[in-house]
Coordinates of C-alpha atoms in Angstrom, one line a residue:
X1 CA -18.2 26.4 -15.6
X2 CA -14.6 27.3 -14.8
X3 CA -11.8 26.1 -17.0
X4 CA -8.1 26.7 -17.8
X5 CA -7.4 28.6 -21.1
X6 CA -3.9 29.4 -22.3
X7 CA -4.2 32.7 -24.2
X8 CA -0.5 32.9 -25.3
X9 CA 2.7 31.2 -24.1
X10 CA 3.1 31.7 -20.4
X11 CA -0.4 33.3 -20.1
X12 CA -2.6 30.8 -18.2
X13 CA -6.0 31.9 -17.0
X14 CA -9.0 30.3 -15.3
X15 CA -12.1 31.6 -17.0
X16 CA -15.8 31.0 -17.4
X17 CA -16.3 28.6 -20.2
X18 CA -19.6 27.3 -21.6
X19 CA -20.9 24.2 -19.9
X20 CA -20.6 21.1 -22.2
X21 CA -23.7 19.6 -23.8
X22 CA -24.5 16.3 -25.4
X23 CA -23.8 16.8 -29.2
X24 CA -23.8 13.2 -30.4
X25 CA -25.6 10.1 -29.1
X26 CA -22.2 8.6 -28.2
X27 CA -21.2 11.5 -25.9
X28 CA -21.0 11.6 -22.1
X29 CA -20.8 14.6 -19.8
X30 CA -18.4 14.2 -16.8
X31 CA -18.3 16.3 -13.7
X32 CA -14.5 16.2 -13.0
X33 CA -13.3 15.2 -9.6
X34 CA -9.6 15.9 -10.3
X35 CA -7.4 16.9 -13.2
X36 CA -3.8 17.8 -13.6
X37 CA -1.0 19.5 -15.6
X38 CA 1.1 17.4 -17.9
X39 CA 4.7 17.9 -18.8
X40 CA 3.5 18.1 -22.4
X41 CA 1.4 21.2 -21.5
X42 CA 4.7 22.9 -20.9
X43 CA 5.5 22.9 -24.7
X44 CA 2.9 25.5 -25.5
X45 CA 3.5 27.2 -22.2
X46 CA 7.2 27.8 -23.3
X47 CA 6.2 28.8 -26.8
X48 CA 7.5 25.6 -28.5
X49 CA 4.0 24.7 -29.7
X50 CA 1.5 27.2 -31.0
X51 CA -1.2 28.2 -28.6
X52 CA -4.1 30.8 -28.9
X53 CA -6.8 30.9 -26.3
X54 CA -6.6 27.1 -26.1
X55 CA -8.7 25.0 -23.6
X56 CA -6.1 23.1 -21.7
X57 CA -6.0 19.7 -20.0
X58 CA -6.3 16.0 -21.2
X59 CA -6.1 14.0 -18.0
X60 CA -9.3 13.4 -16.0
X61 CA -11.3 11.4 -13.6
X62 CA -14.9 12.1 -12.5
X63 CA -18.5 11.2 -12.3
X64 CA -20.7 10.7 -15.2
X65 CA -23.5 13.2 -15.2
X66 CA -25.3 12.6 -18.5
X67 CA -25.0 10.2 -21.5
X68 CA -26.2 10.2 -25.1
X69 CA -28.8 7.7 -26.2
X70 CA -26.2 5.3 -27.8
X71 CA -23.9 5.0 -24.7
X72 CA -24.2 1.6 -23.1
X73 CA -21.1 1.0 -20.9
X74 CA -21.5 3.9 -18.4
X75 CA -24.5 5.5 -16.8
X76 CA -24.9 8.6 -14.6
X77 CA -23.3 8.2 -11.3
X78 CA -20.4 5.9 -12.5
X79 CA -16.9 7.0 -11.5
X80 CA -14.8 6.8 -14.6
X81 CA -11.2 7.2 -15.9
X82 CA -10.7 8.2 -19.5
X83 CA -7.8 8.1 -21.9
X84 CA -6.3 11.4 -23.2
X85 CA -7.1 10.3 -26.8
X86 CA -10.8 9.7 -27.8
X87 CA -11.3 6.2 -29.4
X88 CA -14.2 4.0 -30.4
X89 CA -12.4 0.8 -29.2
X90 CA -14.1 -1.1 -32.1
X91 CA -12.3 -0.3 -35.3
X92 CA -9.5 -2.5 -36.6
X93 CA -6.8 -0.3 -35.2
X94 CA -8.4 -0.2 -31.8
X95 CA -8.9 -4.0 -31.8
X96 CA -5.2 -4.3 -32.6
X97 CA -4.4 -2.4 -29.4
X98 CA -3.5 1.0 -30.8
X99 CA -6.5 3.1 -29.7
X100 CA -4.5 6.3 -29.8
X101 CA -4.6 5.9 -33.7
X102 CA -8.3 5.1 -33.8
X103 CA -10.1 6.1 -37.0
X104 CA -12.0 8.5 -34.7
X105 CA -9.0 9.6 -32.7
X106 CA -9.2 13.1 -31.2
X107 CA -6.9 14.6 -28.6
X108 CA -8.7 15.7 -25.5
X109 CA -6.6 18.8 -25.1
X110 CA -7.8 21.8 -27.2
X111 CA -11.2 20.9 -28.4
X112 CA -12.4 19.5 -25.1
X113 CA -9.9 20.6 -22.3
X114 CA -10.3 18.8 -19.0
X115 CA -8.6 21.3 -16.8
X116 CA -12.1 22.3 -16.0
X117 CA -15.1 21.5 -13.9
X118 CA -16.9 19.5 -16.6
X119 CA -16.1 17.9 -19.9
X120 CA -17.8 16.3 -22.9
X121 CA -16.3 13.0 -23.8
X122 CA -17.1 11.8 -27.4
X123 CA -17.2 8.0 -28.0
X124 CA -17.7 7.5 -24.3
X125 CA -18.1 3.7 -24.6
X126 CA -14.7 3.4 -26.3
X127 CA -12.9 6.1 -24.2
X128 CA -14.1 5.8 -20.6
X129 CA -13.6 2.9 -18.1
X130 CA -15.6 2.8 -14.9
X131 CA -14.1 1.9 -11.6
X132 CA -15.4 -1.1 -9.6
X133 CA -17.2 1.3 -7.3
X134 CA -16.9 4.7 -5.7
X135 CA -13.2 5.1 -5.0
X136 CA -11.7 6.1 -1.7
X137 CA -10.3 9.6 -1.8
X138 CA -6.7 8.4 -1.2
X139 CA -6.6 6.5 -4.5
X140 CA -8.1 9.3 -6.7
X141 CA -4.6 10.7 -7.6
X142 CA -3.5 7.2 -8.7
X143 CA -6.6 6.8 -10.9
X144 CA -5.9 10.2 -12.3
X145 CA -2.3 9.1 -13.2
X146 CA -3.7 6.2 -15.2
X147 CA -5.4 8.6 -17.5
X148 CA -2.1 9.5 -19.1
X149 CA 1.3 9.3 -17.5
X150 CA 0.9 5.8 -16.0
X151 CA -0.6 4.5 -19.2
X152 CA 2.1 6.2 -21.2
X153 CA 4.9 4.9 -19.0
X154 CA 3.3 1.4 -19.2
X155 CA 3.1 1.5 -23.0
X156 CA 6.7 2.6 -23.1
X157 CA 7.8 -0.3 -21.0
X158 CA 5.7 -2.8 -23.0
X159 CA 7.1 -1.3 -26.3
X160 CA 10.6 -1.7 -24.9
X161 CA 9.8 -5.3 -24.0
X162 CA 10.7 -4.9 -20.4
X163 CA 10.4 -8.1 -18.5
X164 CA 12.2 -10.9 -16.5
X165 CA 15.9 -11.0 -16.9
X166 CA 16.0 -7.6 -18.7
X167 CA 18.0 -4.5 -17.9
X168 CA 15.9 -1.4 -18.5
X169 CA 17.2 2.2 -18.9
X170 CA 14.8 5.0 -18.5
X171 CA 15.7 8.3 -20.1
X172 CA 13.8 11.1 -18.4
X173 CA 12.8 11.6 -14.8
X174 CA 9.6 13.4 -15.2
X175 CA 6.2 11.8 -14.5
X176 CA 6.2 9.6 -17.5
X177 CA 9.8 8.4 -16.9
X178 CA 9.0 7.6 -13.3
X179 CA 5.9 5.7 -14.4
X180 CA 8.1 3.8 -16.9
X181 CA 10.2 2.7 -13.9
X182 CA 7.0 1.6 -12.1
X183 CA 5.9 -0.4 -15.1
X184 CA 9.2 -1.9 -15.8
X185 CA 9.4 -3.2 -12.2
X186 CA 5.8 -4.5 -12.4
X187 CA 6.6 -6.3 -15.6
X188 CA 9.5 -8.1 -13.9
X189 CA 12.6 -6.3 -15.1
X190 CA 15.7 -7.5 -13.3
X191 CA 17.6 -4.2 -13.3
X192 CA 16.3 -0.6 -13.9
X193 CA 18.5 2.2 -14.5
X194 CA 17.0 5.7 -14.1
X195 CA 18.7 8.6 -15.7
X196 CA 18.2 11.5 -13.4
X197 CA 20.0 14.5 -11.9
X198 CA 17.5 15.5 -9.4
X199 CA 17.7 14.0 -5.8
X200 CA 13.9 14.1 -5.1
X201 CA 13.1 12.4 -8.4
X202 CA 15.9 9.9 -7.8
X203 CA 14.3 9.0 -4.6
X204 CA 11.0 8.4 -6.2
X205 CA 12.5 6.4 -8.9
X206 CA 14.1 4.1 -6.4
X207 CA 10.8 3.8 -4.6
X208 CA 9.2 2.7 -7.9
X209 CA 11.9 0.1 -8.5
X210 CA 15.0 1.7 -9.9
X211 CA 18.2 -0.3 -8.9
X212 CA 20.7 2.2 -10.4
X213 CA 20.9 6.0 -10.9
X214 CA 22.9 7.6 -13.8
X215 CA 23.3 11.4 -13.7
X216 CA 25.4 11.7 -16.9
X217 CA 23.6 12.8 -20.1
X218 CA 24.3 12.5 -23.8
X219 CA 27.3 10.6 -24.9
X220 CA 28.5 10.4 -21.3
X221 CA 25.2 8.9 -20.3
X222 CA 25.4 6.3 -23.1
X223 CA 29.0 5.4 -22.0
X224 CA 27.8 5.0 -18.4
X225 CA 25.0 2.7 -19.4
X226 CA 27.4 0.6 -21.4
X227 CA 29.8 0.5 -18.5
X228 CA 27.0 -0.8 -16.3
X229 CA 26.0 -3.5 -18.8
X230 CA 29.3 -5.1 -19.7
X231 CA 29.7 -2.8 -22.8
X232 CA 26.5 -4.0 -24.4
X233 CA 23.8 -1.5 -23.5
X234 CA 20.4 -2.1 -22.0
X235 CA 18.0 -4.7 -23.4
X236 CA 15.1 -2.2 -23.1
X237 CA 15.2 1.6 -23.2
X238 CA 12.4 4.0 -22.4
X239 CA 12.6 7.5 -24.0
X240 CA 10.3 9.9 -22.0
X241 CA 11.6 13.3 -22.9
X242 CA 11.4 14.1 -26.6
X243 CA 14.6 16.2 -27.2
X244 CA 17.3 15.6 -29.7
X245 CA 19.8 14.7 -26.9
X246 CA 17.4 12.4 -25.0
X247 CA 16.3 10.5 -28.2
X248 CA 19.9 9.9 -29.4
X249 CA 21.0 9.0 -25.9
X250 CA 18.2 6.4 -25.8
X251 CA 19.2 5.0 -29.2
X252 CA 22.8 4.8 -28.1
X253 CA 21.9 3.1 -24.8
X254 CA 20.0 0.3 -26.4
X255 CA 22.0 -2.8 -27.1
X256 CA 22.1 -4.4 -30.6
X257 CA 18.8 -6.3 -31.0
X258 CA 17.3 -4.5 -28.0
X259 CA 14.0 -2.6 -27.9
X260 CA 13.5 1.2 -27.6
X261 CA 10.0 2.5 -26.5
X262 CA 9.7 6.2 -27.2
X263 CA 6.9 8.2 -25.7
X264 CA 8.4 11.7 -25.2
X265 CA 6.6 14.2 -27.4
X266 CA 9.4 15.2 -29.7
X267 CA 10.0 18.5 -31.3
X268 CA 12.4 18.9 -34.2
X269 CA 14.2 15.6 -33.4
X270 CA 16.4 14.6 -36.4
X271 CA 17.4 11.0 -36.4
X272 CA 20.5 10.3 -38.6
X273 CA 19.4 7.4 -40.7
X274 CA 22.8 5.9 -40.9
X275 CA 23.1 5.9 -37.0
X276 CA 19.7 4.2 -36.6
X277 CA 20.5 1.8 -39.4
X278 CA 23.7 0.6 -37.7
X279 CA 22.1 0.6 -34.2
X280 CA 20.3 -2.5 -35.2
X281 CA 17.5 -2.0 -32.7
X282 CA 13.7 -2.4 -32.5
X283 CA 11.7 0.8 -32.0
X284 CA 8.1 1.5 -31.1
X285 CA 6.3 4.5 -29.7
X286 CA 4.2 7.5 -30.3
X287 CA 1.0 8.6 -28.5
X288 CA 0.3 5.9 -26.0
X289 CA -2.8 3.7 -26.5
X290 CA -3.7 4.2 -22.8
X291 CA -7.2 2.8 -23.3
X292 CA -5.7 -0.6 -24.0
X293 CA -4.2 -0.7 -20.5
X294 CA -6.9 1.1 -18.5
X295 CA -8.9 -1.9 -17.3
X296 CA -5.7 -3.6 -15.9
X297 CA -4.3 -0.4 -14.4
X298 CA -7.5 0.5 -12.7
X299 CA -7.7 -2.9 -11.1
X300 CA -4.1 -2.8 -10.0
X301 CA -4.7 0.6 -8.3
X302 CA -8.0 -0.6 -6.8
X303 CA -6.3 -3.5 -5.2
X304 CA -3.5 -1.3 -3.8
X305 CA -0.8 -3.2 -5.8
X306 CA 0.6 0.0 -7.3
X307 CA 0.5 3.6 -6.3
X308 CA 1.3 5.9 -9.2
X309 CA -0.3 8.8 -7.3
X310 CA 2.9 9.6 -5.5
X311 CA 4.1 11.2 -8.8
X312 CA 2.0 14.2 -7.8
X313 CA 4.1 16.4 -5.5
X314 CA 2.0 19.5 -5.6
X315 CA -1.8 19.8 -5.2
X316 CA -3.6 23.1 -6.0
X317 CA -7.3 24.2 -6.6
X318 CA -8.2 24.7 -10.2
X319 CA -8.3 28.4 -9.7
X320 CA -4.5 28.3 -9.0
X321 CA -3.6 26.5 -12.2
X322 CA -1.3 29.3 -13.3
X323 CA 0.9 28.7 -10.3
X324 CA 0.9 25.0 -11.1
X325 CA 2.2 25.7 -14.6
X326 CA 4.9 28.0 -13.2
X327 CA 6.0 25.4 -10.6
X328 CA 6.4 22.7 -13.2
X329 CA 8.2 25.1 -15.7
X330 CA 10.6 26.0 -12.9
X331 CA 11.0 22.3 -12.0
X332 CA 9.7 23.1 -8.4
X333 CA 7.1 20.3 -9.1
X334 CA 7.2 17.1 -10.9
X335 CA 3.5 16.9 -11.6
X336 CA 0.6 19.2 -10.3
X337 CA -2.8 17.8 -9.4
X338 CA -5.7 20.2 -9.6
X339 CA -8.7 19.7 -7.4
X340 CA -12.1 20.6 -8.9

């Protein structure tokens, strides 16, 4: 099969890879219908994370081709959406709603890699969710978004306790931040402030429910949020970037007693303990337990109640993955869908 391999930073190639095989009774083999490039894939692309001939990709939808003898929830022919973290969905941690910290947790990127024609999914019963039927082609991008960015933005909004009567500030205008706006709107937030400097992303943020746009960053961004909230800060803040500036901006924008949901993959972020102590806020985040939300999100998409698929603004065939990486790195695209 063909699949994306990142040899070194900036060196993305589509190569022949071995077809996946059933290795454990709990495995399933999926023929991918679509996959995509994630903002987090840019960390190794830019040399911020180590990479060495790594199989890329962790977002995926497709059709089950084969299942192991112990798999009971999906059968060949089912169209499925899977989480970017493998989980059993049965252990104590999974049952508590944190499947991304499952005792069997395994990231799909690297060892599996779903920017490819096929993929082996371990713990298929706990990782995959089948759709109500064969999806119409127009909703496949939305279902693909549910595999990571929608579920991650949703978790961030839930962690930030976005809801009726709340003002929500979203730090980050990438795909996850935009999905955080969508989630906050769906959860009933009264006011949603999107922090963005890019006109096309501002427009999409408003489409998904943003009521205000703030272009300032850092301390100026915090000051603007406080100005818009009577000096108090937002009830709920979503951090969807993962840099030092974005994280501290998110902490500063959260009012005393408020909630910060952080899902940006952070690198070398140093949080001054005294600043966090005196902020007096609730914090919750990390790798999103997408599997917790998949059944609900799939149904909302199936019923045409939400359309996260609009976050994809460039579609390329798998063979042109390198161009997709370059477009996202240069901010010519928010998120790239790869057809298989």
